[in-house]
PDB file of C-alpha atoms (C1' of nucleotides) in Angstrom:
ATOM      1  CA  MET A   1       9.414  -5.657 -48.147  1.00 44.00           C
ATOM      2  CA  VAL A   2      11.272  -8.810 -46.940  1.00 43.00           C
ATOM      3  CA  THR A   3      10.051 -12.154 -46.238  1.00 43.00           C
ATOM      4  CA  ILE A   4      10.922 -13.692 -42.707  1.00 39.00           C
ATOM      5  CA  ASN A   5      10.745 -17.401 -41.816  1.00 41.00           C
ATOM      6  CA  SER A   6       8.399 -18.577 -44.346  1.00 43.00           C
ATOM      7  CA  ALA A   7       8.116 -21.992 -42.543  1.00 47.00           C
ATOM      8  CA  PRO A   8       7.574 -20.550 -38.811  1.00 45.00           C
ATOM      9  CA  GLY A   9       8.835 -22.334 -36.229  1.00 52.00           C
ATOM     10  CA  ARG A  10      11.107 -24.262 -38.270  1.00 64.00           C
ATOM     11  CA  GLY A  11      13.297 -21.982 -40.330  1.00 73.00           C
ATOM     12  CA  ASP A  12      14.869 -23.071 -43.488  1.00 80.00           C
ATOM     13  CA  ALA A  13      18.823 -23.517 -43.502  1.00 80.00           C
ATOM     14  CA  PHE A  14      18.399 -23.605 -47.345  1.00 78.00           C
ATOM     15  CA  ASP A  15      17.279 -19.956 -47.432  1.00 83.00           C
ATOM     16  CA  PRO A  16      20.123 -17.643 -47.617  1.00 78.00           C
ATOM     17  CA  GLU A  17      18.348 -15.182 -46.170  1.00 83.00           C
ATOM     18  CA  CYS A  18      16.931 -16.965 -43.247  1.00 89.00           C
ATOM     19  CA  PRO A  19      17.629 -14.662 -40.302  1.00 92.00           C
ATOM     20  CA  THR A  20      19.062 -17.717 -38.111  1.00 92.00           C
ATOM     21  CA  ARG A  21      21.336 -18.815 -40.755  1.00 92.00           C
ATOM     22  CA  VAL A  22      22.683 -15.123 -41.376  1.00 93.00           C
ATOM     23  CA  VAL A  23      23.665 -14.686 -38.206  1.00 94.00           C
ATOM     24  CA  LEU A  24      24.755 -18.202 -37.461  1.00 93.00           C
ATOM     25  CA  ASP A  25      27.064 -18.266 -40.772  1.00 92.00           C
ATOM     26  CA  ARG A  26      28.895 -15.038 -39.354  1.00 93.00           C
ATOM     27  CA  ILE A  27      29.185 -15.709 -35.636  1.00 93.00           C
ATOM     28  CA  GLY A  28      29.843 -19.568 -36.288  1.00 91.00           C
ATOM     29  CA  ASP A  29      33.047 -18.035 -37.974  1.00 92.00           C
ATOM     30  CA  LYS A  30      36.225 -18.668 -35.777  1.00 90.00           C
ATOM     31  CA  TRP A  31      37.553 -14.835 -36.213  1.00 95.00           C
ATOM     32  CA  THR A  32      34.508 -13.041 -36.222  1.00 96.00           C
ATOM     33  CA  VAL A  33      33.970 -13.163 -32.498  1.00 94.00           C
ATOM     34  CA  LEU A  34      37.493 -12.582 -31.782  1.00 95.00           C
ATOM     35  CA  VAL A  35      37.251  -9.617 -33.913  1.00 96.00           C
ATOM     36  CA  ILE A  36      34.161  -8.764 -31.969  1.00 96.00           C
ATOM     37  CA  GLY A  37      35.666  -9.163 -28.793  1.00 95.00           C
ATOM     38  CA  SER A  38      38.669  -7.221 -29.701  1.00 96.00           C
ATOM     39  CA  LEU A  39      36.983  -4.167 -30.834  1.00 97.00           C
ATOM     40  CA  VAL A  40      34.275  -3.769 -27.712  1.00 96.00           C
ATOM     41  CA  ASP A  41      36.406  -1.473 -26.448  1.00 95.00           C
ATOM     42  CA  GLY A  42      36.824   0.889 -29.065  1.00 97.00           C
ATOM     43  CA  PRO A  43      38.537   1.197 -32.754  1.00 98.00           C
ATOM     44  CA  LEU A  44      41.658  -0.685 -33.817  1.00 97.00           C
ATOM     45  CA  ARG A  45      43.601  -0.394 -36.691  1.00 97.00           C
ATOM     46  CA  PHE A  46      44.459  -3.328 -38.929  1.00 97.00           C
ATOM     47  CA  SER A  47      47.916  -4.422 -37.507  1.00 96.00           C
ATOM     48  CA  ALA A  48      46.257  -3.713 -33.858  1.00 97.00           C
ATOM     49  CA  LEU A  49      43.610  -6.220 -34.603  1.00 96.00           C
ATOM     50  CA  ARG A  50      45.941  -8.876 -36.030  1.00 96.00           C
ATOM     51  CA  ALA A  51      48.203  -8.759 -33.108  1.00 95.00           C
ATOM     52  CA  ARG A  52      45.349  -8.872 -30.294  1.00 94.00           C
ATOM     53  CA  ILE A  53      44.174 -11.750 -32.381  1.00 94.00           C
ATOM     54  CA  GLY A  54      47.186 -13.569 -33.208  1.00 89.00           C
ATOM     55  CA  GLY A  55      47.776 -16.179 -35.389  1.00 90.00           C
ATOM     56  CA  VAL A  56      45.507 -14.961 -38.068  1.00 94.00           C
ATOM     57  CA  ALA A  57      46.779 -14.479 -41.612  1.00 95.00           C
ATOM     58  CA  PRO A  58      46.493 -10.942 -42.986  1.00 96.00           C
ATOM     59  CA  LYS A  59      44.131 -12.470 -45.992  1.00 96.00           C
ATOM     60  CA  VAL A  60      41.870 -14.481 -43.661  1.00 97.00           C
ATOM     61  CA  LEU A  61      41.686 -11.337 -41.370  1.00 97.00           C
ATOM     62  CA  THR A  62      40.972  -9.076 -44.084  1.00 97.00           C
ATOM     63  CA  GLN A  63      38.257 -11.697 -45.426  1.00 97.00           C
ATOM     64  CA  THR A  64      36.366 -11.408 -42.038  1.00 97.00           C
ATOM     65  CA  LEU A  65      36.466  -7.572 -41.994  1.00 97.00           C
ATOM     66  CA  ARG A  66      35.152  -7.209 -45.505  1.00 96.00           C
ATOM     67  CA  ALA A  67      32.311  -9.623 -44.492  1.00 96.00           C
ATOM     68  CA  MET A  68      31.676  -8.038 -41.296  1.00 97.00           C
ATOM     69  CA  GLU A  69      31.491  -4.462 -43.020  1.00 97.00           C
ATOM     70  CA  ARG A  70      29.195  -5.581 -45.808  1.00 96.00           C
ATOM     71  CA  ASP A  71      26.621  -7.034 -43.129  1.00 96.00           C
ATOM     72  CA  GLY A  72      27.091  -3.387 -41.197  1.00 97.00           C
ATOM     73  CA  LEU A  73      28.640  -5.033 -38.015  1.00 97.00           C
ATOM     74  CA  LEU A  74      31.440  -2.694 -38.361  1.00 98.00           C
ATOM     75  CA  THR A  75      33.143   0.365 -40.285  1.00 97.00           C
ATOM     76  CA  ARG A  76      36.200   0.779 -42.193  1.00 97.00           C
ATOM     77  CA  THR A  77      37.678   4.302 -42.167  1.00 97.00           C
ATOM     78  CA  VAL A  78      40.854   4.710 -44.467  1.00 96.00           C
ATOM     79  CA  HIS A  79      42.730   7.616 -43.406  1.00 96.00           C
ATOM     80  CA  ALA A  80      44.823   9.483 -46.341  1.00 91.00           C
ATOM     81  CA  GLN A  81      48.161   9.454 -44.863  1.00 92.00           C
ATOM     82  CA  VAL A  82      51.534   8.014 -45.438  1.00 90.00           C
ATOM     83  CA  PRO A  83      52.277   5.366 -44.033  1.00 92.00           C
ATOM     84  CA  PRO A  84      48.152   4.283 -44.904  1.00 95.00           C
ATOM     85  CA  ARG A  85      46.182   3.941 -41.076  1.00 96.00           C
ATOM     86  CA  VAL A  86      42.633   2.255 -41.396  1.00 97.00           C
ATOM     87  CA  ASP A  87      40.820   2.007 -38.693  1.00 98.00           C
ATOM     88  CA  TYR A  88      38.282  -0.362 -37.619  1.00 98.00           C
ATOM     89  CA  GLU A  89      35.248   0.172 -35.572  1.00 98.00           C
ATOM     90  CA  LEU A  90      31.719  -1.617 -34.442  1.00 98.00           C
ATOM     91  CA  THR A  91      28.647  -0.243 -35.390  1.00 98.00           C
ATOM     92  CA  PRO A  92      25.893  -0.056 -33.165  1.00 98.00           C
ATOM     93  CA  LEU A  93      24.712  -3.257 -35.036  1.00 98.00           C
ATOM     94  CA  GLY A  94      27.838  -5.142 -34.215  1.00 97.00           C
ATOM     95  CA  THR A  95      28.150  -3.697 -30.725  1.00 97.00           C
ATOM     96  CA  SER A  96      24.367  -5.458 -30.214  1.00 97.00           C
ATOM     97  CA  LEU A  97      25.648  -8.475 -31.137  1.00 96.00           C
ATOM     98  CA  THR A  98      27.504  -9.076 -28.024  1.00 95.00           C
ATOM     99  CA  GLY A  99      24.791  -9.463 -26.409  1.00 94.00           C
ATOM    100  CA  PRO A 100      23.507 -12.865 -27.787  1.00 95.00           C
ATOM    101  CA  ILE A 101      27.082 -14.091 -27.812  1.00 94.00           C
ATOM    102  CA  ALA A 102      27.203 -13.244 -24.228  1.00 94.00           C
ATOM    103  CA  THR A 103      24.232 -15.564 -23.693  1.00 94.00           C
ATOM    104  CA  LEU A 104      25.909 -18.066 -25.610  1.00 94.00           C
ATOM    105  CA  THR A 105      29.147 -17.708 -23.879  1.00 93.00           C
ATOM    106  CA  GLU A 106      27.139 -18.052 -20.549  1.00 95.00           C
ATOM    107  CA  TRP A 107      25.722 -21.022 -21.506  1.00 96.00           C
ATOM    108  CA  ALA A 108      28.757 -22.540 -22.961  1.00 95.00           C
ATOM    109  CA  GLU A 109      30.626 -21.789 -19.854  1.00 94.00           C
ATOM    110  CA  THR A 110      27.990 -23.656 -17.848  1.00 96.00           C
ATOM    111  CA  HIS A 111      27.861 -26.718 -19.627  1.00 96.00           C
ATOM    112  CA  LEU A 112      31.049 -27.132 -20.989  1.00 95.00           C
ATOM    113  CA  VAL A 113      32.168 -29.928 -18.216  1.00 95.00           C
ATOM    114  CA  ARG A 114      28.549 -31.714 -19.311  1.00 96.00           C
ATOM    115  CA  ILE A 115      29.828 -31.789 -22.599  1.00 96.00           C
ATOM    116  CA  LEU A 116      33.495 -32.676 -22.313  1.00 94.00           C
ATOM    117  CA  THR A 117      32.290 -35.462 -19.547  1.00 95.00           C
ATOM    118  CA  ALA A 118      29.839 -36.969 -22.452  1.00 96.00           C
ATOM    119  CA  ARG A 119      32.244 -37.062 -25.129  1.00 94.00           C
ATOM    120  CA  ASP A 120      34.613 -38.631 -22.981  1.00 93.00           C
ATOM    121  CA  ASP A 121      32.224 -41.233 -21.888  1.00 94.00           C
ATOM    122  CA  TYR A 122      31.006 -41.749 -25.663  1.00 94.00           C
ATOM    123  CA  ASP A 123      34.822 -42.025 -26.524  1.00 91.00           C
ATOM    124  CA  THR A 124      35.659 -44.420 -23.848  1.00 91.00           C
ATOM    125  CA  GLN A 125      32.802 -46.364 -24.769  1.00 84.00           C
ATOM    126  CA  ALA A 126      33.897 -46.523 -28.712  1.00 81.00           C
ATOM    127  CA  GLU A 127      36.980 -47.824 -27.848  1.00 75.00           C
ATOM    128  CA  ALA A 128      35.713 -50.466 -25.516  1.00 74.00           C
ATOM    129  CA  ARG A 129      34.814 -51.832 -28.565  1.00 66.00           C
TER     130      ARG A 129
ATOM    131  CA  MET B   1      39.545 -30.582 -13.220  1.00 44.00           C
ATOM    132  CA  VAL B   2      38.832 -28.574 -16.515  1.00 43.00           C
ATOM    133  CA  THR B   3      40.553 -25.315 -16.898  1.00 43.00           C
ATOM    134  CA  ILE B   4      37.818 -22.907 -18.844  1.00 40.00           C
ATOM    135  CA  ASN B   5      38.907 -19.533 -20.465  1.00 41.00           C
ATOM    136  CA  SER B   6      42.460 -19.539 -19.800  1.00 43.00           C
ATOM    137  CA  ALA B   7      42.639 -15.939 -21.380  1.00 47.00           C
ATOM    138  CA  PRO B   8      39.238 -14.382 -19.897  1.00 45.00           C
ATOM    139  CA  GLY B   9      37.624 -11.724 -21.377  1.00 53.00           C
ATOM    140  CA  ARG B  10      38.952 -12.661 -24.823  1.00 65.00           C
ATOM    141  CA  GLY B  11      38.298 -16.090 -25.534  1.00 73.00           C
ATOM    142  CA  ASP B  12      40.901 -18.621 -27.562  1.00 81.00           C
ATOM    143  CA  ALA B  13      39.598 -19.648 -30.600  1.00 81.00           C
ATOM    144  CA  PHE B  14      42.479 -22.230 -31.168  1.00 80.00           C
ATOM    145  CA  ASP B  15      41.964 -24.061 -27.637  1.00 83.00           C
ATOM    146  CA  PRO B  16      39.557 -26.679 -28.951  1.00 78.00           C
ATOM    147  CA  GLU B  17      37.943 -26.763 -25.354  1.00 83.00           C
ATOM    148  CA  CYS B  18      37.165 -22.885 -25.283  1.00 90.00           C
ATOM    149  CA  PRO B  19      33.756 -23.103 -24.513  1.00 92.00           C
ATOM    150  CA  THR B  20      32.311 -20.779 -27.131  1.00 93.00           C
ATOM    151  CA  ARG B  21      34.511 -22.421 -29.400  1.00 92.00           C
ATOM    152  CA  VAL B  22      32.753 -25.497 -28.676  1.00 93.00           C
ATOM    153  CA  VAL B  23      29.508 -24.378 -28.925  1.00 94.00           C
ATOM    154  CA  LEU B  24      29.922 -22.104 -31.826  1.00 93.00           C
ATOM    155  CA  ASP B  25      31.177 -25.108 -33.620  1.00 92.00           C
ATOM    156  CA  ARG B  26      28.416 -27.473 -32.866  1.00 93.00           C
ATOM    157  CA  ILE B  27      25.216 -24.795 -33.684  1.00 92.00           C
ATOM    158  CA  GLY B  28      27.629 -23.175 -36.327  1.00 91.00           C
ATOM    159  CA  ASP B  29      26.771 -26.115 -38.315  1.00 92.00           C
ATOM    160  CA  LYS B  30      23.540 -25.843 -40.528  1.00 89.00           C
ATOM    161  CA  TRP B  31      21.849 -29.113 -39.349  1.00 94.00           C
ATOM    162  CA  THR B  32      22.500 -29.175 -35.817  1.00 95.00           C
ATOM    163  CA  VAL B  33      20.257 -26.194 -35.221  1.00 94.00           C
ATOM    164  CA  LEU B  34      17.596 -27.858 -37.596  1.00 94.00           C
ATOM    165  CA  VAL B  35      17.466 -31.662 -35.815  1.00 96.00           C
ATOM    166  CA  ILE B  36      17.188 -29.518 -32.320  1.00 96.00           C
ATOM    167  CA  GLY B  37      14.296 -27.600 -33.710  1.00 94.00           C
ATOM    168  CA  SER B  38      12.711 -31.173 -35.315  1.00 95.00           C
ATOM    169  CA  LEU B  39      13.021 -32.823 -31.714  1.00 96.00           C
ATOM    170  CA  VAL B  40      11.900 -30.446 -29.265  1.00 96.00           C
ATOM    171  CA  ASP B  41       8.617 -32.116 -29.547  1.00 95.00           C
ATOM    172  CA  GLY B  42       9.492 -35.461 -28.773  1.00 96.00           C
ATOM    173  CA  PRO B  43      11.987 -37.944 -30.207  1.00 97.00           C
ATOM    174  CA  LEU B  44      11.765 -39.065 -33.830  1.00 97.00           C
ATOM    175  CA  ARG B  45      13.554 -41.975 -35.792  1.00 96.00           C
ATOM    176  CA  PHE B  46      16.037 -41.318 -38.192  1.00 97.00           C
ATOM    177  CA  SER B  47      13.656 -41.205 -41.999  1.00 96.00           C
ATOM    178  CA  ALA B  48      11.115 -38.787 -39.812  1.00 96.00           C
ATOM    179  CA  LEU B  49      14.056 -36.632 -39.102  1.00 96.00           C
ATOM    180  CA  ARG B  50      15.191 -37.119 -42.612  1.00 95.00           C
ATOM    181  CA  ALA B  51      12.033 -36.254 -43.958  1.00 94.00           C
ATOM    182  CA  ARG B  52      11.391 -33.657 -41.423  1.00 93.00           C
ATOM    183  CA  ILE B  53      14.495 -31.707 -42.433  1.00 92.00           C
ATOM    184  CA  GLY B  54      14.532 -32.362 -46.185  1.00 89.00           C
ATOM    185  CA  GLY B  55      17.441 -32.067 -48.529  1.00 89.00           C
ATOM    186  CA  VAL B  56      19.783 -33.818 -46.099  1.00 93.00           C
ATOM    187  CA  ALA B  57      22.117 -36.398 -47.391  1.00 94.00           C
ATOM    188  CA  PRO B  58      21.714 -39.864 -44.881  1.00 96.00           C
ATOM    189  CA  LYS B  59      25.797 -39.553 -44.528  1.00 96.00           C
ATOM    190  CA  VAL B  60      25.582 -35.938 -43.136  1.00 96.00           C
ATOM    191  CA  LEU B  61      22.518 -36.486 -40.888  1.00 97.00           C
ATOM    192  CA  THR B  62      24.440 -39.687 -39.218  1.00 97.00           C
ATOM    193  CA  GLN B  63      27.365 -37.392 -38.857  1.00 96.00           C
ATOM    194  CA  THR B  64      25.485 -34.477 -37.183  1.00 97.00           C
ATOM    195  CA  LEU B  65      23.529 -36.956 -35.344  1.00 97.00           C
ATOM    196  CA  ARG B  66      26.465 -38.553 -33.877  1.00 96.00           C
ATOM    197  CA  ALA B  67      28.491 -35.777 -33.204  1.00 96.00           C
ATOM    198  CA  MET B  68      25.592 -34.529 -31.124  1.00 97.00           C
ATOM    199  CA  GLU B  69      25.298 -37.791 -29.049  1.00 97.00           C
ATOM    200  CA  ARG B  70      28.501 -37.718 -28.593  1.00 95.00           C
ATOM    201  CA  ASP B  71      28.116 -34.216 -26.954  1.00 96.00           C
ATOM    202  CA  GLY B  72      25.422 -35.443 -25.007  1.00 97.00           C
ATOM    203  CA  LEU B  73      22.899 -33.234 -26.658  1.00 97.00           C
ATOM    204  CA  LEU B  74      20.669 -36.088 -27.777  1.00 97.00           C
ATOM    205  CA  THR B  75      20.337 -40.003 -27.099  1.00 97.00           C
ATOM    206  CA  ARG B  76      20.433 -42.586 -29.900  1.00 97.00           C
ATOM    207  CA  THR B  77      18.093 -45.675 -28.949  1.00 97.00           C
ATOM    208  CA  VAL B  78      17.956 -48.932 -31.043  1.00 96.00           C
ATOM    209  CA  HIS B  79      15.037 -51.107 -31.304  1.00 95.00           C
ATOM    210  CA  ALA B  80      16.075 -54.330 -31.804  1.00 90.00           C
ATOM    211  CA  GLN B  81      13.422 -55.304 -34.360  1.00 92.00           C
ATOM    212  CA  VAL B  82      13.298 -56.271 -37.806  1.00 90.00           C
ATOM    213  CA  PRO B  83      13.157 -53.718 -39.750  1.00 91.00           C
ATOM    214  CA  PRO B  84      15.226 -51.937 -37.566  1.00 94.00           C
ATOM    215  CA  ARG B  85      14.153 -48.411 -35.649  1.00 96.00           C
ATOM    216  CA  VAL B  86      16.383 -45.944 -34.109  1.00 97.00           C
ATOM    217  CA  ASP B  87      14.702 -43.066 -32.098  1.00 97.00           C
ATOM    218  CA  TYR B  88      16.546 -39.760 -31.435  1.00 98.00           C
ATOM    219  CA  GLU B  89      15.728 -37.833 -28.529  1.00 98.00           C
ATOM    220  CA  LEU B  90      17.014 -34.538 -27.009  1.00 98.00           C
ATOM    221  CA  THR B  91      18.489 -34.680 -23.656  1.00 98.00           C
ATOM    222  CA  PRO B  92      17.522 -31.769 -20.968  1.00 98.00           C
ATOM    223  CA  LEU B  93      21.342 -30.927 -21.882  1.00 98.00           C
ATOM    224  CA  GLY B  94      19.974 -30.691 -25.770  1.00 97.00           C
ATOM    225  CA  THR B  95      16.982 -28.953 -24.780  1.00 97.00           C
ATOM    226  CA  SER B  96      18.418 -26.369 -22.769  1.00 97.00           C
ATOM    227  CA  LEU B  97      20.313 -25.126 -26.001  1.00 96.00           C
ATOM    228  CA  THR B  98      17.263 -24.156 -27.451  1.00 95.00           C
ATOM    229  CA  GLY B  99      17.544 -21.065 -25.044  1.00 94.00           C
ATOM    230  CA  PRO B 100      20.278 -19.663 -26.415  1.00 95.00           C
ATOM    231  CA  ILE B 101      19.444 -20.488 -29.792  1.00 94.00           C
ATOM    232  CA  ALA B 102      15.838 -18.686 -29.112  1.00 94.00           C
ATOM    233  CA  THR B 103      17.596 -15.690 -28.353  1.00 94.00           C
ATOM    234  CA  LEU B 104      20.247 -15.616 -31.273  1.00 94.00           C
ATOM    235  CA  THR B 105      17.149 -16.230 -33.534  1.00 93.00           C
ATOM    236  CA  GLU B 106      15.521 -13.450 -31.911  1.00 95.00           C
ATOM    237  CA  TRP B 107      18.558 -11.069 -32.425  1.00 96.00           C
ATOM    238  CA  ALA B 108      18.566 -12.262 -35.890  1.00 95.00           C
ATOM    239  CA  GLU B 109      14.799 -11.645 -36.880  1.00 94.00           C
ATOM    240  CA  THR B 110      15.384  -8.380 -35.313  1.00 96.00           C
ATOM    241  CA  HIS B 111      18.475  -6.891 -37.044  1.00 96.00           C
ATOM    242  CA  LEU B 112      17.899  -9.204 -40.391  1.00 95.00           C
ATOM    243  CA  VAL B 113      16.589  -6.236 -42.488  1.00 95.00           C
ATOM    244  CA  ARG B 114      19.297  -3.907 -41.158  1.00 96.00           C
ATOM    245  CA  ILE B 115      22.266  -6.775 -41.993  1.00 96.00           C
ATOM    246  CA  LEU B 116      20.487  -7.092 -45.634  1.00 95.00           C
ATOM    247  CA  THR B 117      20.112  -3.378 -46.548  1.00 95.00           C
ATOM    248  CA  ALA B 118      23.944  -3.074 -45.303  1.00 96.00           C
ATOM    249  CA  ARG B 119      24.700  -6.028 -47.742  1.00 94.00           C
ATOM    250  CA  ASP B 120      22.632  -4.014 -50.491  1.00 94.00           C
ATOM    251  CA  ASP B 121      24.494  -0.870 -49.458  1.00 95.00           C
ATOM    252  CA  TYR B 122      27.923  -2.325 -49.964  1.00 94.00           C
ATOM    253  CA  ASP B 123      27.326  -4.085 -52.819  1.00 92.00           C
ATOM    254  CA  THR B 124      25.471  -1.650 -54.965  1.00 91.00           C
ATOM    255  CA  GLN B 125      28.610   0.735 -53.608  1.00 85.00           C
ATOM    256  CA  ALA B 126      31.345  -1.999 -55.134  1.00 81.00           C
ATOM    257  CA  GLU B 127      29.226  -1.941 -58.236  1.00 76.00           C
ATOM    258  CA  ALA B 128      29.341   1.768 -59.001  1.00 74.00           C
ATOM    259  CA  ARG B 129      33.264   1.513 -58.757  1.00 68.00           C
TER     260      ARG B 129
ATOM    261  C1'  DC C   1      15.026 -49.659 -42.292  1.00 71.91           C
ATOM    262  C1'  DA C   2      19.040 -47.316 -41.111  1.00 71.91           C
ATOM    263  C1'  DG C   3      23.601 -46.554 -41.992  1.00 71.91           C
ATOM    264  C1'  DC C   4      28.075 -47.233 -43.780  1.00 71.91           C
ATOM    265  C1'  DA C   5      32.025 -47.281 -47.725  1.00 71.91           C
ATOM    266  C1'  DT C   6      33.154 -44.916 -51.419  1.00 71.91           C
ATOM    267  C1'  DC C   7      34.369 -41.320 -54.421  1.00 71.91           C
ATOM    268  C1'  DC C   8      34.632 -36.728 -56.088  1.00 71.91           C
ATOM    269  C1'  DG C   9      33.887 -31.751 -56.861  1.00 71.91           C
ATOM    270  C1'  DT C  10      34.034 -27.795 -54.127  1.00 71.91           C
ATOM    271  C1'  DT C  11      35.177 -24.958 -50.746  1.00 71.91           C
ATOM    272  C1'  DC C  12      38.222 -23.112 -47.037  1.00 71.91           C
ATOM    273  C1'  DT C  13      42.745 -22.825 -44.838  1.00 71.91           C
ATOM    274  C1'  DG C  14      46.798 -20.892 -44.045  1.00 71.91           C
ATOM    275  C1'  DA C  15      51.914 -20.072 -45.479  1.00 71.91           C
ATOM    276  C1'  DT C  16      54.602 -17.269 -48.256  1.00 71.91           C
ATOM    277  C1'  DA C  17      55.694 -13.620 -51.128  1.00 71.91           C
ATOM    278  C1'  DC C  18      54.970  -9.219 -52.893  1.00 71.91           C
ATOM    279  C1'  DT C  19      53.049  -3.954 -53.372  1.00 71.91           C
ATOM    280  C1'  DG C  20      50.819   0.634 -53.482  1.00 71.91           C
TER     281       DG C  20
ATOM    282  C1'  DC D   1      51.216  -0.277 -43.084  1.00 71.91           C
ATOM    283  C1'  DA D   2      47.681  -2.588 -45.111  1.00 71.91           C
ATOM    284  C1'  DG D   3      46.511  -5.194 -47.617  1.00 71.91           C
ATOM    285  C1'  DT D   4      46.641  -8.456 -52.216  1.00 71.91           C
ATOM    286  C1'  DA D   5      48.232 -12.690 -55.294  1.00 71.91           C
ATOM    287  C1'  DT D   6      49.324 -17.194 -55.538  1.00 71.91           C
ATOM    288  C1'  DC D   7      48.800 -21.623 -54.109  1.00 71.91           C
ATOM    289  C1'  DA D   8      49.379 -26.423 -51.518  1.00 71.91           C
ATOM    290  C1'  DG D   9      46.832 -29.216 -48.301  1.00 71.91           C
ATOM    291  C1'  DA D  10      42.801 -30.340 -45.971  1.00 71.91           C
ATOM    292  C1'  DA D  11      38.145 -30.279 -44.708  1.00 71.91           C
ATOM    293  C1'  DC D  12      33.309 -30.718 -46.095  1.00 71.91           C
ATOM    294  C1'  DG D  13      29.260 -31.295 -48.717  1.00 71.91           C
ATOM    295  C1'  DG D  14      27.125 -34.085 -51.091  1.00 71.91           C
ATOM    296  C1'  DA D  15      25.507 -38.135 -54.795  1.00 71.91           C
ATOM    297  C1'  DT D  16      25.321 -43.172 -55.196  1.00 71.91           C
ATOM    298  C1'  DG D  17      25.479 -47.960 -54.341  1.00 71.91           C
ATOM    299  C1'  DC D  18      25.533 -51.627 -51.099  1.00 71.91           C
ATOM    300  C1'  DT D  19      24.600 -54.521 -46.220  1.00 71.91           C
ATOM    301  C1'  DG D  20      23.154 -56.265 -41.226  1.00 71.91           C
TER     302       DG D  20
END
DNA sequence: CAGCATCCGTTCTGATACTG
DNA sequence: CAGTATCAGAACGGATGCTG
């Protein structure tokens, strides 16, 4: 049994098992969303992922992939070959995350201009002082 | 004019103006979602917010609030009184963010158990080695 | 009351170089 | 090919003390 949301309606950012925190910690990460986006069309191997995303240090990519694997978002398949070949593929769970992400992206695209404008106003305001 | 999503379907995590990144950077922050959650029922003053959230250093809370104000998510109203009194209130923009957050929270609550189970499996697996 | 200044330990990040 | 090892720099988080 797992206790969910001990403080209903509020959430507890300290609780490492707070559902929202768990998810936010993962997709708040720069690389995770890019990995998901890169894998929606099908499995990819390490170097392909690396090339597709661009600018990722191998270490960081590995970290990201391991974290996602641990959370059951993707599978890591090692083929016993020389040279080695490792495929990464989204699990159904990982794929299902694309939904909420899309919602967020939509909101983001719709409201970005407002945010950017607000920033601009704020900054010129501050500048004036 | 603002260019949106220069690399359609993929997103560019490096572009500081990528809509998804802007939003993710904000709500990926531990405190932002708590602030939003605390303000949905109406405006609150600094100390009330602080008490409601619990465990926030004033500096960090200020940072969060400033960032949110800058993005137009909330307003900061200073009342000319002694002692000073400052009210924080969600803007319509800020309120509209509760939608996507709710979507995410729902997903999170639905799938948390799976994630936690996956972690457990992964960890015991690693432990066995 | 609201918050700024300061400081410090920790974490994160990425670059670079090397290996099974 | 698919990582691991190492390391320096930056960013962050938080505690403390002080002020308009």
